[in-house]
Amino acid sequence: MYLTKILNEHGHKSLLVTVPDSFGIQWLEKFNIDYVALPLNSHLPQDIFKSYQSVIKLCKEFKPDIVNCHRGEAFYLFAFLKKIFDYKLVRTRGDQRKPKATALNKYFHNHVADAIISSNSAMAEHFIQNMSVPKEKVFTILGGVDTSKFYPNKENKAEIRKAHGFSEDDVLLGIIGRLDPVKGFYETVSAFHQAVRQSEQAKKRLHLLIAGRPCDFTSKSLENFCCEKGISLEHIHLYSYIEDINSFMNKLDMGVIASLGSETIARVAFELLACHTPIIGSHVGVMPDILDKEYLFEPGNIEQMARMFIKVLDEDFRKKALDSTLDKFYAKSLEKSFYGWTLEDFYQKTIQVYSHILEQK
C-alpha cells in the first residue's frame, strides 16, 4: 500500500491488486489509491477462473510495464501471462516462510521473474543459496517509514510521562503490536517478571507498557495470564488502543520487539526508530539487519530477555543502542544498500530495481 502511494506521489501510475474484504481496503480508499479486489487466495475453481479473467482484463486496460507480486498466488498467475502482455515481473517476498526449493519454484524464480526483492537479508540469502537464483537478480529492500507520521518529539517527554503518573527515574520499556502469540507478549511479561525479581533497581524503576489491538487474544487475557503466574501488575501497564501512537512511542525509553517468528518487515521497529526511541529485539526476520548483536536475544529465551531488560536501566546502553541504529536509519556513509529506512529511501531503492530491469532486453 505504501509503495503504491509513494509511486503515485512521484508521478507513476500504479494500481494495487488486493483480496476482497481486506482490512487494508479502507486505507486504500483513504489514500485515494486505485485498486482491484480479486479472490487470489481462493482455491475454488470458479474463483480461480474469475481471477484469471480479471487479470487478463486488467493487463489489456492498464497495460503494466512492471508487475510486482507480493503473494505467491499472484506471482504464478502473472508468470503464466507474462509473455502475452510483455511486462517485467518482480517477486517481492515479505513473508517469514521460506519458499520451497522445488524444481518448479526454481524455474519460475530463475527464468520467469526479472528480479526478486526481499525485505530482509536472510530471505535474500535463501533465494541465492537454496533456490539458485543469481545474486544479481536478488535485491534486499527494507521497509520504509512515513516520517511525517512517526518523528522525534522529545521536548515534552517529561511532562507527558508525569501526566501519566511516571517519575523522572522511571524507565519505560514498551512493546507494541497486534495481540498475537507470535509477537512474544507472554514471553515479554514473563521476562519482565524475572528481571524485577533479579534486580532491585528494576523492581523500583522499570515499567512495562503493552499496547496492542485484540487479535488472537485481548489485554484481559494478558492480565489473566499474569494473575495465574503470580506476576505483579504494579509496573505492567496495558493499553488496548492508543490514539496518538507517535506520542506514545516518544515517551518510551526503549522498545522491545519480542517476536518468536515474525518481523520480516518489522513496521513497529522502524516506527520506534523514526521516533528516535532505541529498541532491542529477538533474532528473527529483519531484526539482525537493523540491530547489532549486543541488542539481540534468541526468540522466546526468557533468561536472555530478562538480562537485557535489566540493561535497559543503563542510560548509556540505551544511547549506544539508538546511535548504532540511527546511523543505519539515515544511511550515513554506510555501504550496505539496504540501509536508509525513510519512505523516500524505500521509493528510491525500488525505482532503481525497476529501472534496472526495464533496461534489460
CSV table of N, CA and C in Angstrom, one decimal, residues 103-197:
chain,number,residue,atom,x,y,z
A,103,ALA,N,11.7,-27.9,-8.1
A,103,ALA,CA,12.1,-27.7,-9.5
A,103,ALA,C,11.2,-26.6,-10.1
A,104,LEU,N,9.9,-26.6,-9.9
A,104,LEU,CA,9.0,-25.6,-10.4
A,104,LEU,C,9.3,-24.2,-9.8
A,105,ASN,N,9.5,-24.2,-8.5
A,105,ASN,CA,9.8,-22.9,-7.9
A,105,ASN,C,11.1,-22.3,-8.4
A,106,LYS,N,12.1,-23.1,-8.5
A,106,LYS,CA,13.3,-22.7,-9.0
A,106,LYS,C,13.2,-22.1,-10.5
A,107,TYR,N,12.4,-22.8,-11.3
A,107,TYR,CA,12.2,-22.4,-12.7
A,107,TYR,C,11.6,-21.0,-12.7
A,108,PHE,N,10.5,-20.8,-12.0
A,108,PHE,CA,9.8,-19.6,-12.0
A,108,PHE,C,10.6,-18.4,-11.5
A,109,HIS,N,11.4,-18.6,-10.4
A,109,HIS,CA,12.2,-17.6,-9.8
A,109,HIS,C,13.4,-17.3,-10.6
A,110,ASN,N,14.0,-18.3,-11.3
A,110,ASN,CA,15.2,-18.1,-12.1
A,110,ASN,C,14.9,-17.6,-13.5
A,111,HIS,N,13.9,-18.2,-14.1
A,111,HIS,CA,13.7,-18.0,-15.6
A,111,HIS,C,12.5,-17.1,-16.0
A,112,VAL,N,11.6,-16.9,-15.0
A,112,VAL,CA,10.4,-16.1,-15.4
A,112,VAL,C,10.5,-14.7,-14.7
A,113,ALA,N,10.8,-14.7,-13.4
A,113,ALA,CA,10.9,-13.4,-12.7
A,113,ALA,C,12.2,-12.7,-13.2
A,114,ASP,N,12.0,-11.4,-13.3
A,114,ASP,CA,13.1,-10.5,-13.7
A,114,ASP,C,13.9,-10.0,-12.5
A,115,ALA,N,13.3,-10.0,-11.4
A,115,ALA,CA,14.0,-9.6,-10.1
A,115,ALA,C,13.3,-10.2,-8.9
A,116,ILE,N,14.0,-10.5,-7.9
A,116,ILE,CA,13.5,-10.9,-6.6
A,116,ILE,C,13.8,-9.8,-5.6
A,117,ILE,N,12.8,-9.3,-4.9
A,117,ILE,CA,13.0,-8.3,-3.8
A,117,ILE,C,12.7,-9.0,-2.5
A,118,SER,N,13.6,-8.9,-1.5
A,118,SER,CA,13.4,-9.5,-0.2
A,118,SER,C,13.4,-8.3,0.8
A,119,SER,N,12.6,-8.5,1.9
A,119,SER,CA,12.5,-7.5,2.9
A,119,SER,C,13.5,-7.7,4.0
A,120,ASN,N,14.4,-8.7,3.9
A,120,ASN,CA,15.5,-8.9,4.8
A,120,ASN,C,16.6,-9.8,4.2
A,121,SER,N,17.8,-9.7,4.7
A,121,SER,CA,18.9,-10.3,4.1
A,121,SER,C,18.9,-11.9,4.2
A,122,ALA,N,18.3,-12.4,5.3
A,122,ALA,CA,18.2,-13.8,5.5
A,122,ALA,C,17.4,-14.5,4.4
A,123,MET,N,16.3,-13.8,4.0
A,123,MET,CA,15.4,-14.3,2.9
A,123,MET,C,16.2,-14.2,1.6
A,124,ALA,N,16.9,-13.1,1.4
A,124,ALA,CA,17.6,-12.9,0.1
A,124,ALA,C,18.7,-14.0,0.0
A,125,GLU,N,19.3,-14.4,1.1
A,125,GLU,CA,20.3,-15.4,1.1
A,125,GLU,C,19.7,-16.8,0.8
A,126,HIS,N,18.5,-17.0,1.2
A,126,HIS,CA,17.8,-18.3,0.9
A,126,HIS,C,17.6,-18.4,-0.6
A,127,PHE,N,17.2,-17.3,-1.3
A,127,PHE,CA,17.0,-17.4,-2.7
A,127,PHE,C,18.3,-17.7,-3.5
A,128,ILE,N,19.4,-17.1,-3.0
A,128,ILE,CA,20.7,-17.3,-3.6
A,128,ILE,C,21.2,-18.7,-3.4
A,129,GLN,N,21.2,-19.1,-2.1
A,129,GLN,CA,21.9,-20.3,-1.7
A,129,GLN,C,21.0,-21.6,-2.0
A,130,ASN,N,19.7,-21.5,-1.7
A,130,ASN,CA,18.8,-22.7,-1.8
A,130,ASN,C,18.0,-22.7,-3.1
A,131,MET,N,17.7,-21.6,-3.7
A,131,MET,CA,16.9,-21.5,-4.9
A,131,MET,C,17.7,-21.3,-6.1
A,132,SER,N,19.0,-21.1,-5.9
A,132,SER,CA,20.0,-21.0,-7.0
A,132,SER,C,19.7,-19.8,-7.9
A,133,VAL,N,19.1,-18.7,-7.3
A,133,VAL,CA,18.8,-17.5,-8.1
A,133,VAL,C,20.1,-16.7,-8.2
A,134,PRO,N,20.5,-16.2,-9.4
A,134,PRO,CA,21.7,-15.5,-9.5
A,134,PRO,C,21.7,-14.2,-8.5
A,135,LYS,N,22.8,-14.0,-7.9
A,135,LYS,CA,22.9,-12.9,-6.9
A,135,LYS,C,22.5,-11.6,-7.5
A,136,GLU,N,22.8,-11.3,-8.8
A,136,GLU,CA,22.5,-10.0,-9.4
A,136,GLU,C,21.0,-9.8,-9.6
A,137,LYS,N,20.2,-10.9,-9.4
A,137,LYS,CA,18.7,-10.8,-9.6
A,137,LYS,C,18.0,-10.5,-8.3
A,138,VAL,N,18.8,-10.7,-7.2
A,138,VAL,CA,18.2,-10.6,-5.8
A,138,VAL,C,18.5,-9.3,-5.2
A,139,PHE,N,17.5,-8.6,-4.7
A,139,PHE,CA,17.7,-7.3,-4.0
A,139,PHE,C,17.0,-7.2,-2.7
A,140,THR,N,17.7,-6.7,-1.7
A,140,THR,CA,17.2,-6.5,-0.3
A,140,THR,C,16.8,-5.1,-0.1
A,141,ILE,N,15.5,-4.9,0.1
A,141,ILE,CA,14.9,-3.6,0.4
A,141,ILE,C,14.1,-3.6,1.7
A,142,LEU,N,14.6,-3.0,2.7
A,142,LEU,CA,13.9,-2.9,4.0
A,142,LEU,C,12.8,-1.9,3.9
A,143,GLY,N,11.7,-2.2,4.7
A,143,GLY,CA,10.5,-1.3,4.6
A,143,GLY,C,10.8,0.1,5.0
A,144,GLY,N,10.1,1.0,4.4
A,144,GLY,CA,10.2,2.4,4.7
A,144,GLY,C,9.2,2.9,5.7
A,145,VAL,N,9.6,4.0,6.4
A,145,VAL,CA,8.7,4.6,7.4
A,145,VAL,C,8.2,6.0,7.0
A,146,ASP,N,6.9,6.2,7.3
A,146,ASP,CA,6.4,7.5,7.0
A,146,ASP,C,6.8,8.5,8.1
A,147,THR,N,7.9,9.3,7.8
A,147,THR,CA,8.4,10.2,8.8
A,147,THR,C,7.6,11.4,9.1
A,148,SER,N,6.5,11.6,8.3
A,148,SER,CA,5.6,12.7,8.6
A,148,SER,C,4.6,12.2,9.7
A,149,LYS,N,4.5,10.9,9.9
A,149,LYS,CA,3.6,10.4,11.0
A,149,LYS,C,4.4,9.9,12.2
A,150,PHE,N,5.6,9.4,12.0
A,150,PHE,CA,6.5,9.0,13.1
A,150,PHE,C,7.8,9.8,13.0
A,151,TYR,N,8.0,10.6,14.1
A,151,TYR,CA,9.1,11.5,14.2
A,151,TYR,C,9.5,11.8,15.6
A,152,PRO,N,10.7,12.3,15.9
A,152,PRO,CA,11.1,12.6,17.2
A,152,PRO,C,10.3,13.7,17.8
A,153,ASN,N,9.9,13.6,19.0
A,153,ASN,CA,9.1,14.7,19.7
A,153,ASN,C,9.4,14.5,21.2
A,154,LYS,N,10.6,14.8,21.6
A,154,LYS,CA,11.1,14.5,22.9
A,154,LYS,C,11.0,15.8,23.8
A,155,GLU,N,10.6,16.9,23.3
A,155,GLU,CA,10.6,18.2,24.1
A,155,GLU,C,9.7,18.1,25.3
A,156,ASN,N,8.5,17.5,25.1
A,156,ASN,CA,7.6,17.4,26.2
A,156,ASN,C,7.5,16.0,26.9
A,157,LYS,N,8.6,15.3,26.7
A,157,LYS,CA,8.6,13.9,27.2
A,157,LYS,C,8.4,13.8,28.7
A,158,ALA,N,9.1,14.7,29.4
A,158,ALA,CA,9.0,14.6,30.9
A,158,ALA,C,7.6,15.0,31.3
A,159,GLU,N,7.0,16.0,30.7
A,159,GLU,CA,5.6,16.4,31.1
A,159,GLU,C,4.6,15.3,30.7
A,160,ILE,N,4.8,14.7,29.6
A,160,ILE,CA,3.8,13.6,29.2
A,160,ILE,C,3.9,12.5,30.2
A,161,ARG,N,5.1,12.1,30.5
A,161,ARG,CA,5.3,11.0,31.4
A,161,ARG,C,4.7,11.3,32.8
A,162,LYS,N,5.0,12.5,33.2
A,162,LYS,CA,4.4,12.9,34.5
A,162,LYS,C,2.9,12.9,34.5
A,163,ALA,N,2.3,13.3,33.4
A,163,ALA,CA,0.9,13.4,33.3
A,163,ALA,C,0.3,12.0,33.4
A,164,HIS,N,1.1,10.9,33.0
A,164,HIS,CA,0.6,9.6,33.0
A,164,HIS,C,1.1,8.8,34.3
A,165,GLY,N,1.6,9.6,35.3
A,165,GLY,CA,2.0,9.0,36.6
A,165,GLY,C,3.4,8.4,36.7
A,166,PHE,N,4.3,8.8,35.7
A,166,PHE,CA,5.6,8.3,35.8
A,166,PHE,C,6.6,9.3,36.2
A,167,SER,N,7.6,9.0,37.0
A,167,SER,CA,8.6,9.9,37.5
A,167,SER,C,9.8,10.0,36.6
A,168,GLU,N,10.7,10.9,36.9
A,168,GLU,CA,11.9,11.1,36.1
A,168,GLU,C,12.8,9.8,36.2
A,169,ASP,N,12.8,9.2,37.3
A,169,ASP,CA,13.6,8.0,37.5
A,169,ASP,C,13.1,6.7,36.9
A,170,ASP,N,11.8,6.7,36.5
A,170,ASP,CA,11.2,5.5,35.9
A,170,ASP,C,11.8,5.3,34.5
A,171,VAL,N,12.0,4.0,34.2
A,171,VAL,CA,12.4,3.6,32.9
A,171,VAL,C,11.3,2.9,32.2
A,172,LEU,N,10.8,3.4,31.1
A,172,LEU,CA,9.7,2.8,30.4
A,172,LEU,C,10.1,1.9,29.2
A,173,LEU,N,9.8,0.7,29.3
A,173,LEU,CA,10.0,-0.3,28.3
A,173,LEU,C,8.7,-0.6,27.6
A,174,GLY,N,8.6,-0.5,26.3
A,174,GLY,CA,7.3,-0.7,25.6
A,174,GLY,C,7.3,-1.8,24.6
A,175,ILE,N,6.2,-2.5,24.5
A,175,ILE,CA,6.0,-3.5,23.4
A,175,ILE,C,4.7,-3.2,22.7
A,176,ILE,N,4.7,-3.1,21.4
A,176,ILE,CA,3.5,-2.6,20.6
A,176,ILE,C,3.3,-3.6,19.5
A,177,GLY,N,2.0,-3.9,19.2
A,177,GLY,CA,1.7,-4.8,18.1
A,177,GLY,C,0.4,-5.5,18.3
A,178,ARG,N,0.0,-6.2,17.3
A,178,ARG,CA,-1.3,-7.0,17.4
A,178,ARG,C,-1.1,-8.1,18.5
A,179,LEU,N,-2.2,-8.3,19.2
A,179,LEU,CA,-2.1,-9.3,20.3
A,179,LEU,C,-2.2,-10.7,19.7
A,180,ASP,N,-1.0,-11.2,19.3
A,180,ASP,CA,-0.9,-12.5,18.6
A,180,ASP,C,0.3,-13.2,19.3
A,181,PRO,N,0.2,-14.5,19.6
A,181,PRO,CA,1.2,-15.2,20.3
A,181,PRO,C,2.6,-15.1,19.6
A,182,VAL,N,2.6,-15.0,18.3
A,182,VAL,CA,3.9,-14.9,17.6
A,182,VAL,C,4.7,-13.6,17.9
A,183,LYS,N,4.0,-12.6,18.5
A,183,LYS,CA,4.6,-11.4,18.8
A,183,LYS,C,5.4,-11.4,20.2
A,184,GLY,N,5.2,-12.5,20.9
A,184,GLY,CA,6.0,-12.7,22.1
A,184,GLY,C,5.6,-11.9,23.3
A,185,PHE,N,4.3,-11.6,23.4
A,185,PHE,CA,3.8,-10.8,24.6
A,185,PHE,C,3.9,-11.6,25.9
A,186,TYR,N,3.5,-12.9,25.8
A,186,TYR,CA,3.6,-13.7,27.0
A,186,TYR,C,5.0,-13.9,27.5
A,187,GLU,N,5.9,-14.1,26.6
A,187,GLU,CA,7.3,-14.2,27.0
A,187,GLU,C,7.9,-12.9,27.5
A,188,THR,N,7.4,-11.8,27.0
A,188,THR,CA,7.8,-10.4,27.5
A,188,THR,C,7.4,-10.2,28.9
A,189,VAL,N,6.2,-10.5,29.3
A,189,VAL,CA,5.8,-10.3,30.7
A,189,VAL,C,6.5,-11.2,31.6
A,190,SER,N,6.8,-12.5,31.1
A,190,SER,CA,7.5,-13.4,31.9
A,190,SER,C,8.9,-13.0,32.2
A,191,ALA,N,9.5,-12.4,31.1
A,191,ALA,CA,10.9,-11.9,31.3
A,191,ALA,C,11.0,-10.7,32.2
A,192,PHE,N,10.0,-9.8,32.0
A,192,PHE,CA,9.9,-8.6,32.9
A,192,PHE,C,9.8,-9.1,34.3
A,193,HIS,N,8.9,-10.0,34.6
A,193,HIS,CA,8.7,-10.6,36.0
A,193,HIS,C,10.1,-11.1,36.5
A,194,GLN,N,10.8,-11.8,35.7
A,194,GLN,CA,12.1,-12.4,36.1
A,194,GLN,C,13.1,-11.2,36.3
A,195,ALA,N,13.1,-10.2,35.5
A,195,ALA,CA,14.0,-9.1,35.7
A,195,ALA,C,13.8,-8.3,37.0
A,196,VAL,N,12.6,-8.1,37.4
A,196,VAL,CA,12.3,-7.3,38.6
A,196,VAL,C,12.6,-8.2,39.8
A,197,ARG,N,12.6,-9.5,39.7
A,197,ARG,CA,12.9,-10.4,40.8
A,197,ARG,C,14.5,-10.5,40.9
